[in-house]
Tab-separated table of C-alpha atoms in Angstrom:
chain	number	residue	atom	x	y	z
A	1	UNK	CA	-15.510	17.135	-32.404
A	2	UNK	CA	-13.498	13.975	-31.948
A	3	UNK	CA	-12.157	12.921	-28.768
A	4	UNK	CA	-9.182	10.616	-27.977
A	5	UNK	CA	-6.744	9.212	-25.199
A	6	UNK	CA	-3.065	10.236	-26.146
A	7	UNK	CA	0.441	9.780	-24.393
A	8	UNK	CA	2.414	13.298	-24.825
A	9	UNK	CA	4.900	15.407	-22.872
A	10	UNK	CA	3.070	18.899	-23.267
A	11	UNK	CA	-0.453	19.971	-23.077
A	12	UNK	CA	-2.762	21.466	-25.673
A	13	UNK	CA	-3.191	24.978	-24.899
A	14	UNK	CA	-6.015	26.771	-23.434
A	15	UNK	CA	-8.666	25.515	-21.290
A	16	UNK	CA	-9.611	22.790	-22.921
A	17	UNK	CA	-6.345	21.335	-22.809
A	18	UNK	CA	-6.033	22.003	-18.974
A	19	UNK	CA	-9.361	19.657	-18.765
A	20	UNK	CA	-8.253	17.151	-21.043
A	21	UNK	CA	-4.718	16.463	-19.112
A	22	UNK	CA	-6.624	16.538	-16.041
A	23	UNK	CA	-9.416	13.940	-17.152
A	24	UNK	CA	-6.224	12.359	-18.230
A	25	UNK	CA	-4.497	11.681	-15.330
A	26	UNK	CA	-7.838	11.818	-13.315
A	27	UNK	CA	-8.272	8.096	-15.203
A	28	UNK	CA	-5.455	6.728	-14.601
A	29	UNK	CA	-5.856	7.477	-11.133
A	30	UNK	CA	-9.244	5.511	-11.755
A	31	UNK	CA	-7.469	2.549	-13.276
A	32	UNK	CA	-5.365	1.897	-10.354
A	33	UNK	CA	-8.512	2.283	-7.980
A	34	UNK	CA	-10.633	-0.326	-10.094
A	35	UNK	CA	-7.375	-2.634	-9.876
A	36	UNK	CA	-7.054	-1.659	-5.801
A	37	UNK	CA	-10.595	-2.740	-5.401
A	38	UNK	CA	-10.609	-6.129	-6.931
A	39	UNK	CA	-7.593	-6.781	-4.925
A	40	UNK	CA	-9.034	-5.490	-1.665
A	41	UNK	CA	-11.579	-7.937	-1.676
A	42	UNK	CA	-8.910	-10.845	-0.707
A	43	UNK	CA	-8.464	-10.602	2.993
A	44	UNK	CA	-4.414	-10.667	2.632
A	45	UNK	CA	-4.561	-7.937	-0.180
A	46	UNK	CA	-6.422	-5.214	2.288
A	47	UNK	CA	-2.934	-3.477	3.867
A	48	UNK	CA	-1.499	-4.025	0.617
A	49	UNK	CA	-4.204	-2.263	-1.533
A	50	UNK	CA	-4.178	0.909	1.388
A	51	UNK	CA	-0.249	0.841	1.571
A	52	UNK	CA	-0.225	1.289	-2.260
A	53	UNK	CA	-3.334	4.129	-2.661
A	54	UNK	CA	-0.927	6.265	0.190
A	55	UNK	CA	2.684	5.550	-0.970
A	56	UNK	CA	0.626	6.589	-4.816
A	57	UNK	CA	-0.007	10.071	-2.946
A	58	UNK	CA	3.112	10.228	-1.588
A	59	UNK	CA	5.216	9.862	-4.939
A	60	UNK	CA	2.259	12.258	-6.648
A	61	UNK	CA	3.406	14.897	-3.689
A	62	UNK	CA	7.337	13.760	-4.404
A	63	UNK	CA	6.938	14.619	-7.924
A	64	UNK	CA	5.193	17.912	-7.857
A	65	UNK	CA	8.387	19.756	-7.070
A	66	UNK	CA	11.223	16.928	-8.428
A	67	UNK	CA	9.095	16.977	-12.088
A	68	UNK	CA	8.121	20.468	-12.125
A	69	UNK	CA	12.010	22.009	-10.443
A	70	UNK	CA	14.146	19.688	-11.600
A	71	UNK	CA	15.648	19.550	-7.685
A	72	UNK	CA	15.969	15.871	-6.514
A	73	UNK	CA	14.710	16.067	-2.846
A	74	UNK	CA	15.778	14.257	-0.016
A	75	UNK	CA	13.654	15.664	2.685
A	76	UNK	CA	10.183	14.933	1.244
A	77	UNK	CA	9.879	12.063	4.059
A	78	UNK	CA	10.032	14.989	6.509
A	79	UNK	CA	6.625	16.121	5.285
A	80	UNK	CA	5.275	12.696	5.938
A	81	UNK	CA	6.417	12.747	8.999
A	82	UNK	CA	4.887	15.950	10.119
A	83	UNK	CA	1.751	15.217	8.184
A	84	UNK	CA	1.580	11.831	10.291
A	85	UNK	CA	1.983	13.054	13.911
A	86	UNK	CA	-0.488	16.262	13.414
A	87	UNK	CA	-3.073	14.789	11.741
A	88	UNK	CA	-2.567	11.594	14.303
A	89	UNK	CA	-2.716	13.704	17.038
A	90	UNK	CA	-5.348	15.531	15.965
A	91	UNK	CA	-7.347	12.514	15.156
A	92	UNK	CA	-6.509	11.218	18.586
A	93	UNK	CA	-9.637	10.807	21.035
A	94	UNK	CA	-8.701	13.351	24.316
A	95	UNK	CA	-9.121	10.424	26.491
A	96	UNK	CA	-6.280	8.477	24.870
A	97	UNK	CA	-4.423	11.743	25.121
A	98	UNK	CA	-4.540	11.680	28.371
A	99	UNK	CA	-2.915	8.781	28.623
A	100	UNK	CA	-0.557	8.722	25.833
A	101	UNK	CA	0.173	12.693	25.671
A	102	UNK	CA	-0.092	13.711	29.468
A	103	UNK	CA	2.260	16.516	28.772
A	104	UNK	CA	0.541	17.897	25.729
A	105	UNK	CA	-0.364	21.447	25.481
A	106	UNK	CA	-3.712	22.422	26.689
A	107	UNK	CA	-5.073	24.066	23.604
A	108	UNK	CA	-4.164	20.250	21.876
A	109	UNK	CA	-5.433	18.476	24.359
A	110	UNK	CA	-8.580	18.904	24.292
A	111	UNK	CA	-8.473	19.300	20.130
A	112	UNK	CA	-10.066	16.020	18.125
A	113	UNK	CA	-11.179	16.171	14.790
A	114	UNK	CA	-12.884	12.957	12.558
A	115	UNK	CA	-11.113	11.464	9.449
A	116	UNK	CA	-11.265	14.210	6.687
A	117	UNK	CA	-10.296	17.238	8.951
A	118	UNK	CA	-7.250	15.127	10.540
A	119	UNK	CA	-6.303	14.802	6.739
A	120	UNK	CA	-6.538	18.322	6.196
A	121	UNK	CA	-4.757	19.428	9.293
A	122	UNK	CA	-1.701	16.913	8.177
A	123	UNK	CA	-1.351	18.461	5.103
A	124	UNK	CA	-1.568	22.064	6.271
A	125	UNK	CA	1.467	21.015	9.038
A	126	UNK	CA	3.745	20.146	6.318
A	127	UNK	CA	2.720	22.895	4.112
A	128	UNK	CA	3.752	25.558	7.043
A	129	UNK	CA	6.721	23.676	7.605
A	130	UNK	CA	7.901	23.993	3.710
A	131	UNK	CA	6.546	27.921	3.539
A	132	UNK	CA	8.889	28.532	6.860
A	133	UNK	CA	11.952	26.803	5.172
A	134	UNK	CA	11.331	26.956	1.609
A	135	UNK	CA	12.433	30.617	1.235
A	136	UNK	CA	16.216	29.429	2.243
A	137	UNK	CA	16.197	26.318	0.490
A	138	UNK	CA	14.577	27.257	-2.655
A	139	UNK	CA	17.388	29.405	-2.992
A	140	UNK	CA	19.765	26.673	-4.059
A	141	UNK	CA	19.893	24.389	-6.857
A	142	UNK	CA	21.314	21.488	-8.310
A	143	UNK	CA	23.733	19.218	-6.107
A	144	UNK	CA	23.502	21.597	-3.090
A	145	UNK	CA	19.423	21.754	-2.935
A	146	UNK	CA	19.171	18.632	-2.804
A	147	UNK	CA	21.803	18.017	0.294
A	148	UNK	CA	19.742	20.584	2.100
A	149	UNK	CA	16.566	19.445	1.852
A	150	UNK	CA	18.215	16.185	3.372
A	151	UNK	CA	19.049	18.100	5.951
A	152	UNK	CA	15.697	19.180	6.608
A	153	UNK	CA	14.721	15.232	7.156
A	154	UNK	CA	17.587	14.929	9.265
A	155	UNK	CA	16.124	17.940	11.437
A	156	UNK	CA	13.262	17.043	11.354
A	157	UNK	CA	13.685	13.765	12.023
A	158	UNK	CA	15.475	15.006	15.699
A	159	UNK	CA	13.312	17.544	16.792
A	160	UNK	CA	10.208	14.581	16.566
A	161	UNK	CA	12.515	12.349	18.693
A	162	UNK	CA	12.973	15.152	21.071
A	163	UNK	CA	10.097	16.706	21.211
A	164	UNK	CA	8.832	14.468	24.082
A	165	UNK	CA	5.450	16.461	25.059
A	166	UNK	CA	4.399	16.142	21.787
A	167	UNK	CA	5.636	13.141	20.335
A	168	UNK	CA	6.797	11.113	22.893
A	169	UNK	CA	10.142	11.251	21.833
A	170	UNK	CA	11.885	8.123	20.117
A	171	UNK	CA	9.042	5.675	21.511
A	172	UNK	CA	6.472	4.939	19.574
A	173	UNK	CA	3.268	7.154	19.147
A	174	UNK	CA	-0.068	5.248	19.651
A	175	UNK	CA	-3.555	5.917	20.407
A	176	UNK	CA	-4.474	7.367	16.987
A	177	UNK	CA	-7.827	5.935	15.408
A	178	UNK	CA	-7.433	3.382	12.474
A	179	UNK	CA	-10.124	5.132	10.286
A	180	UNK	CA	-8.139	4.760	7.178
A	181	UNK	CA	-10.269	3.085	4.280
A	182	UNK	CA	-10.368	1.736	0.906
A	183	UNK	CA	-12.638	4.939	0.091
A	184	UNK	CA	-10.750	7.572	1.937
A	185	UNK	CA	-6.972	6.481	0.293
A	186	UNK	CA	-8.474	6.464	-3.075
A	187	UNK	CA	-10.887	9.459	-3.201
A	188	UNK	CA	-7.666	11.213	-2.218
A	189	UNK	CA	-5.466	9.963	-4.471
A	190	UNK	CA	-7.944	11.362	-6.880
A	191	UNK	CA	-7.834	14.657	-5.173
A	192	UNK	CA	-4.543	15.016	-5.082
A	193	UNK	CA	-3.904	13.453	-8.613
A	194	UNK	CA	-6.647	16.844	-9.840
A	195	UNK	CA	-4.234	19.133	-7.960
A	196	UNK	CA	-1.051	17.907	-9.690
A	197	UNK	CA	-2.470	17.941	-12.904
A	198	UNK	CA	-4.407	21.267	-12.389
A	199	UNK	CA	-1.056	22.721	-11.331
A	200	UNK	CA	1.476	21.561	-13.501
A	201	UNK	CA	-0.466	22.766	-16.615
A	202	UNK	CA	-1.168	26.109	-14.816
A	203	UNK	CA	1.103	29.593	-15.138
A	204	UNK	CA	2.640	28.378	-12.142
A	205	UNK	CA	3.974	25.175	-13.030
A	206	UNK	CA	5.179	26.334	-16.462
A	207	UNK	CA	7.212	29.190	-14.924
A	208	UNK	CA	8.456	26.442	-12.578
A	209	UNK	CA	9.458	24.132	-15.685
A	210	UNK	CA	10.493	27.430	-17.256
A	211	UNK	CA	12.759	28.030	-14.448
A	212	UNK	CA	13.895	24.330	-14.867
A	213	UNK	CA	14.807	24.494	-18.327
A	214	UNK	CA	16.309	27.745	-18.868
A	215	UNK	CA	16.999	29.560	-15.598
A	216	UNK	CA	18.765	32.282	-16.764
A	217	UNK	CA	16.362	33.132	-19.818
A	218	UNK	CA	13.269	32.625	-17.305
A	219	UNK	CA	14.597	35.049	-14.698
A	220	UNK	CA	15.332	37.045	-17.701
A	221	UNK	CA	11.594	37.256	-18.976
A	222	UNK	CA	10.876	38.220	-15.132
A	223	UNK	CA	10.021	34.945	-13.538
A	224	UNK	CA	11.111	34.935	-10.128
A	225	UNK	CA	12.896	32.053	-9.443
A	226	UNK	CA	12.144	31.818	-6.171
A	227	UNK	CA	8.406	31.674	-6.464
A	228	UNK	CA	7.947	29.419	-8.695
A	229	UNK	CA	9.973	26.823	-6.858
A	230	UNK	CA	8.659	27.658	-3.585
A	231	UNK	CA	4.734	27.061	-4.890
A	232	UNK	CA	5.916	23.497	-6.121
A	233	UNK	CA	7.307	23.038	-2.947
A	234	UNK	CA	4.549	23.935	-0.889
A	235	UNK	CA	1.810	22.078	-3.005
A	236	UNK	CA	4.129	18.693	-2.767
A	237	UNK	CA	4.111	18.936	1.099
A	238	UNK	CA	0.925	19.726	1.126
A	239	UNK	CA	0.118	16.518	-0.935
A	240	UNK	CA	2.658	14.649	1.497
A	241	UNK	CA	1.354	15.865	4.670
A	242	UNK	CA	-1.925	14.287	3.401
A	243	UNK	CA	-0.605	10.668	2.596
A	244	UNK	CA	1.300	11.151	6.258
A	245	UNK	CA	-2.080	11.669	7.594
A	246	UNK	CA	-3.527	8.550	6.013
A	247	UNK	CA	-0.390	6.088	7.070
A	248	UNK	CA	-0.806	7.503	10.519
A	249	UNK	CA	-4.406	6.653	10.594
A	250	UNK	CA	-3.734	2.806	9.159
A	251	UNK	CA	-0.995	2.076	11.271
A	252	UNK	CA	-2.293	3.686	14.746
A	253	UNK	CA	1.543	3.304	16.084
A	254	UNK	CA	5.014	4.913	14.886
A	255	UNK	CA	7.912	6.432	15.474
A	256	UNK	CA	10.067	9.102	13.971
A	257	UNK	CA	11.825	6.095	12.824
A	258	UNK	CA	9.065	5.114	10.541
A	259	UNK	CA	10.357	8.243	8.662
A	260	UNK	CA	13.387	7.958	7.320
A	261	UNK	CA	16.051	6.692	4.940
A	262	UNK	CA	13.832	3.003	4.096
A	263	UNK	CA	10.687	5.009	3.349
A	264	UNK	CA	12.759	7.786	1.604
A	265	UNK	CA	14.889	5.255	-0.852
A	266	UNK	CA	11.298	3.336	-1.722
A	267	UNK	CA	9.894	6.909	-2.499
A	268	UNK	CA	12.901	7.837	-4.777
A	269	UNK	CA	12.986	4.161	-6.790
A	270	UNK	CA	9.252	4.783	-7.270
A	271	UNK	CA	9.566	8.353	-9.127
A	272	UNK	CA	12.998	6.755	-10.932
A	273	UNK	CA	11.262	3.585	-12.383
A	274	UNK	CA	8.136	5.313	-13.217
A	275	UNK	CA	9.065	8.941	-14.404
A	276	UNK	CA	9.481	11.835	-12.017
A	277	UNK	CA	8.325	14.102	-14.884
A	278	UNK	CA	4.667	12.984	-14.950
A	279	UNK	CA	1.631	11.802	-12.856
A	280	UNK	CA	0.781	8.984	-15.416
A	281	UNK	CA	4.656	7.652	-14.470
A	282	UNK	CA	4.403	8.264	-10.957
A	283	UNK	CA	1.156	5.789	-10.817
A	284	UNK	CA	2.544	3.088	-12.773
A	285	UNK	CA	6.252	3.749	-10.875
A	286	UNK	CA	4.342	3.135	-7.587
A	287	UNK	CA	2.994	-0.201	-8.779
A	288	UNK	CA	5.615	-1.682	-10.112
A	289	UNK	CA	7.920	-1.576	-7.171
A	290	UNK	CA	5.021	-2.563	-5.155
A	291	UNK	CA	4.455	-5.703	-7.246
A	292	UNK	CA	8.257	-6.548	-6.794
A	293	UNK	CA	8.566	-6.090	-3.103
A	294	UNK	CA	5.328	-8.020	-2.873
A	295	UNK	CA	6.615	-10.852	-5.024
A	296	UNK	CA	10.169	-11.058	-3.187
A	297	UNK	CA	8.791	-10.846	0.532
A	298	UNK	CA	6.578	-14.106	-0.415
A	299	UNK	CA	9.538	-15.255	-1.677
A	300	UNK	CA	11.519	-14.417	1.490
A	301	UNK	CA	8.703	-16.394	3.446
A	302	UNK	CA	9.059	-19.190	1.343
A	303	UNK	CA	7.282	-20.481	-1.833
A	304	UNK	CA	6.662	-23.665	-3.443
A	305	UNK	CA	7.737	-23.974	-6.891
A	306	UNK	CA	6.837	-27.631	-9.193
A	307	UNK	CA	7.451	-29.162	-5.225
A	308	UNK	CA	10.488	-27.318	-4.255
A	309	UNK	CA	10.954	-25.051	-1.188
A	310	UNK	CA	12.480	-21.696	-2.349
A	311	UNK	CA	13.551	-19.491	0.625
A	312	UNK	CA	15.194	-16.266	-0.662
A	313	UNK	CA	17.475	-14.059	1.912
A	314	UNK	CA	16.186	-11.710	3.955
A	315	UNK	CA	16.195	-8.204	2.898
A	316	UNK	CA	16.317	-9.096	-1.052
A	317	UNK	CA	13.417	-6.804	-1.606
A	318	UNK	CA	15.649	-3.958	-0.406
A	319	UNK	CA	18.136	-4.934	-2.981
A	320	UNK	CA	16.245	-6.044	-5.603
A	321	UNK	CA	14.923	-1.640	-5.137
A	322	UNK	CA	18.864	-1.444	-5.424
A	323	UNK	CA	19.032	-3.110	-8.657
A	324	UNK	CA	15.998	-1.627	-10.141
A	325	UNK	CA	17.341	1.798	-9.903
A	326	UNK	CA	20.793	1.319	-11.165
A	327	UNK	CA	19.450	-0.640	-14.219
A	328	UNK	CA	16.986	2.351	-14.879
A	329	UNK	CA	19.507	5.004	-14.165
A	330	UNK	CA	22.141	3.291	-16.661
A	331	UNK	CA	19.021	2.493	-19.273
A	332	UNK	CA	16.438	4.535	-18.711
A	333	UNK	CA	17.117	7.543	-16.768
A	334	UNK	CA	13.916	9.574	-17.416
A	335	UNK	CA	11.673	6.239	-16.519
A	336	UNK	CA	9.260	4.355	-17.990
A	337	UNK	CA	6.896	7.074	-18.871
A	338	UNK	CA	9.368	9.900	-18.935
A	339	UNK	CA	7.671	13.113	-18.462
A	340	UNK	CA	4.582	11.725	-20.634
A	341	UNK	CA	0.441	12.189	-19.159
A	342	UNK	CA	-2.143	9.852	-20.680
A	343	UNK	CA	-4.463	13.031	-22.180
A	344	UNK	CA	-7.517	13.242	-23.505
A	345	UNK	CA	-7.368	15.136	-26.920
A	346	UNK	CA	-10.114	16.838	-28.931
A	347	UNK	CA	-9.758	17.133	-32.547
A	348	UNK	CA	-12.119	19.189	-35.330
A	349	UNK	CA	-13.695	16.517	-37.942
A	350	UNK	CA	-11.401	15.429	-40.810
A	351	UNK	CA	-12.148	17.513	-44.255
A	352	UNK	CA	-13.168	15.393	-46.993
A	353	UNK	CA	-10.189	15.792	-48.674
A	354	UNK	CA	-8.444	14.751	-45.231
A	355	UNK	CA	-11.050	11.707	-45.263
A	356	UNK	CA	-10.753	10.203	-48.481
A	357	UNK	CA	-6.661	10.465	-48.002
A	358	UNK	CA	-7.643	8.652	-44.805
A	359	UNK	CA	-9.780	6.103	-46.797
A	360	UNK	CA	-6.705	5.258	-49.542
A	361	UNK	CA	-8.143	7.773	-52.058
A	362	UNK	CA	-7.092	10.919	-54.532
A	363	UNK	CA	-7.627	13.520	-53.192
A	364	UNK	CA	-9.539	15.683	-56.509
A	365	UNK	CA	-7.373	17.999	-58.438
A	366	UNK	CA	-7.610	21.470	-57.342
A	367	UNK	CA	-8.951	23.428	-60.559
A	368	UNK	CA	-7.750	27.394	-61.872
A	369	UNK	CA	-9.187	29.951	-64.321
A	370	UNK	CA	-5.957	30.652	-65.613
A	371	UNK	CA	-4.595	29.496	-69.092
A	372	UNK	CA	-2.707	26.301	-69.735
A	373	UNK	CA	0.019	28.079	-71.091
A	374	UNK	CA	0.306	30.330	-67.548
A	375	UNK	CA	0.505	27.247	-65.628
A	376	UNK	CA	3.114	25.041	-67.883
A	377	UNK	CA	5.405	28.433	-67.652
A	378	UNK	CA	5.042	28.649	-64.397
A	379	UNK	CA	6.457	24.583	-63.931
C-alpha cells in the first residue's frame, strides 16, 4: 500500500478516506504551528503568533457553515462575542467579580473555572445561542440569510452593551485571567481543525453540500434542509465561541466594540483570499492577510528603506484588506485553494504491467488460443 499527500476537492470514500482528509488537514494545521513556534520565540512576534493561532480558529469556525451551506454570514462575530464574555467571565477569579461584576447573578458569581473549561463553556454559549436562532434563520437562503444573520451581530452586539449586570454595558470588561498560551491556541486549532475535517466528510456535511448544490433534488431525496444547515451552523459557533474564549483570555479587557464590523471584514477577506470551501484554504487565507497587515502597520510606523524614511498613512492596512478582496473577487472568486484539502491518499501497488509502462517499457503482448485467421477477421 502506497501512501501520498494530494490536493483534491472530494474525498476518497469510506473510512479510510475520512482518516486520510483528516491527517490531511490535521498537517497543515501542524505546518502553521511549527511556523508559529519559530516565530514565537522573538519577543515582538509573541501577540502576533497567538493573534494568528485564534483568528486561524475563527475562520476554521467561519467556514464550517459558509463552505459547507453556501450562506455568506455576517453574524459569525456574534459568536465570538458571546464565546468571549462567557468563557471570560467564567474564567474570572470571584474576587475580581466582585469588583468588576457587583451586580452579577449569584449562581455566576461565585462560578470560576481554569483555562480549558472557560474554553469549553465559550463555545457551548455560542452554540446555544445558534441552536435558539438557527431554526428561523436557517430557513432562508441566499441574499436574505445572509442579511439576517447580520442582524443577529447587530443584536447581539446591543443586548452586550446593555446588558449592564453582566457585561458592564459599553465599558470595557476586565478582570479576566491572561492564561492564553502558545500551547493552548495551537492544540486547539488542531482540535478544531479534526472537527471540521471529521464533519465535512461525514453524512452530515455532504447532505449540507448536497443541500448547497442542488436544493431542490436534495430535499427531493429526503434531506431536510433545515438540518443540515442548522448542524453546520451550530458546529461553526461552537468552533467560534472557542476562539472568543481564547481572545478573551489574551486580551483580559474588551468591549462589545471589539466585536464588530473591523473584526467581521478581516474574518470575511481571510475565507475570500484563502478559499471558504476548504480548511487547507482557510489556514493559508489566515496567513496571508496576517503577513500583509503585519507588513503595512510597520510600514505605517515607519521603515527605513537603502536610508530613506517611508511613513505610509494610517489605516492602509484596512485598505490594502479592501484591495485584496476586490482583486480576488474579480480574479479569483473561489480563492487561492478553492474548495481543495491537502489529503493523504493510499493507493494498491502498481501491476507489473502498470510498472514497466511506468519505467518507459512495452507492456508484453497479451497472447490467445484462437486461430490467426479468427483474429485477422475479427480486425
Amino acid at each position: 500500500m502506497m501512501v501520498r499527500l494530494a490536493l483534491r476537492n472530494d474525498s476518497p470514500p469510506g473510512l479510510r478516506g475520512r482518516l486520510g482528509a483528516t491527517a490531511g488537514a490535521l498537517l497543515a494545521a501542524g505546518v502553521v504551528t511549527l511556523l508559529g513556534g519559530l516565530l514565537f520565540l522573538a519577543p515582538t512576534m509573541a501577540e502576533i503568533v497567538l493573534l494568528f493561532g485564534i483568528n486561524a480558529i475563527l475562520v476554521i469556525g467561519f467556514q464550517v457553515f459558509v463552505g459547507n451551506t453556501g450562506i455568506v454570514s455576517f453574524g459569525h462575530v456574534a459568536f465570538m462575542a458571546v464565546g468571549a464574555y462567557a468563557g471570560g467571565i467564567a474564567a474570572m477569579p470571584v474576587i475580581d467579580k466582585e469588583v468588576v461584576l457587583p451586580d452579577l447573578p449569584g449562581a455566576l458569581a461565585g462560578f470560576e473555572v481554569g483555562f480549558l473549561p472557560a474554553l469549553l463553556v465559550g463555545g457551548a454559549a455560542a452554540a446555544l445561542l445558534a441552536l435558539l436562532t438557527g431554526p428561523a434563520l436557517m430557513r432562508l437562503s441566499g441574499a436574505a440569510a445572509s442579511i439576517a444573520t447580520l442582524g443577529l451581530l447587530i443584536i447581539v452586539s446591543n443586548v452586550l452593551a446593555q446588558a449592564t449586570p453582566l457585561t458592564r454595558g459599553p465599558q470595557s470588561l476586565f478582570g479576566v485571567p491572561e492564561n492564553t498560551t502558545f500551547l493552548g491556541v495551537y492544540a486547539s486549532l488542531a482540535v478544531m481543525v479534526v472537527l471540521s475535517a471529521w464533519f465535512k466528510w461525514s453524512g452530515a456535511g455532504l447532505r449540507a453540500r448536497a443541500v448547497r448544490d442542488q436544493p431542490a433534488a436534495a430535499e427531493a431525496a429526503g434531506v431536510s434542509v433545515l438540518r443540515s444547515r442548522l448542524w453546520a451552523f451550530v458546529l461553526s459557533a461552537f468552533i467560534t465561541g472557542v476562539a472568543g474564549a481564547l481572545y478573551a483570555q489574551l486580551l483580559t479587557a474588551f468591549s462589545p466594540g471589539s466585536f464588530y464590523i473591523p473584526q467581521l471584514v478581516l474574518v470575511i477577506a481571510m475565507a475570500i483570499v484563502g478559499g471558504a470551501g476548504g480548511i487547507s484554504g482557510a489556514l493559508l487565507g489566515t496567513a496571508v492577510i496576517t503577513v500583509i497587515n503585519e507588513v503595512l502597520r510597520k510600514v505605517e510606523s515607519g521603515v527605513s528603506v537603502a536610508g530613506v524614511e517611508i511613513h505610509a498613512p494610517s489605516g492602509i492596512s484596512f485598505a490594502a484588506l479592501g484591495v485584496a478582496l476586490i482583486l480576488m473577487l474579480r480574479w479569483r472568486p473561489s480563492g487561492l485553494l478553492g474548495a481543495s484539502e491537502v489529503q493523504f491518499e493510499t493507493r494498491a501497488p502498481a501491476t507489473e504491467p502498470d510498472a514497466a509502462r511506468a519505467a518507459g517499457e512495452e507492456a508484453p503482448a497479451v497472447t490467445t488460443d484462437r486461430p490467426a485467421a479468427e483474429a485477422a477477421a475479427e480486425e
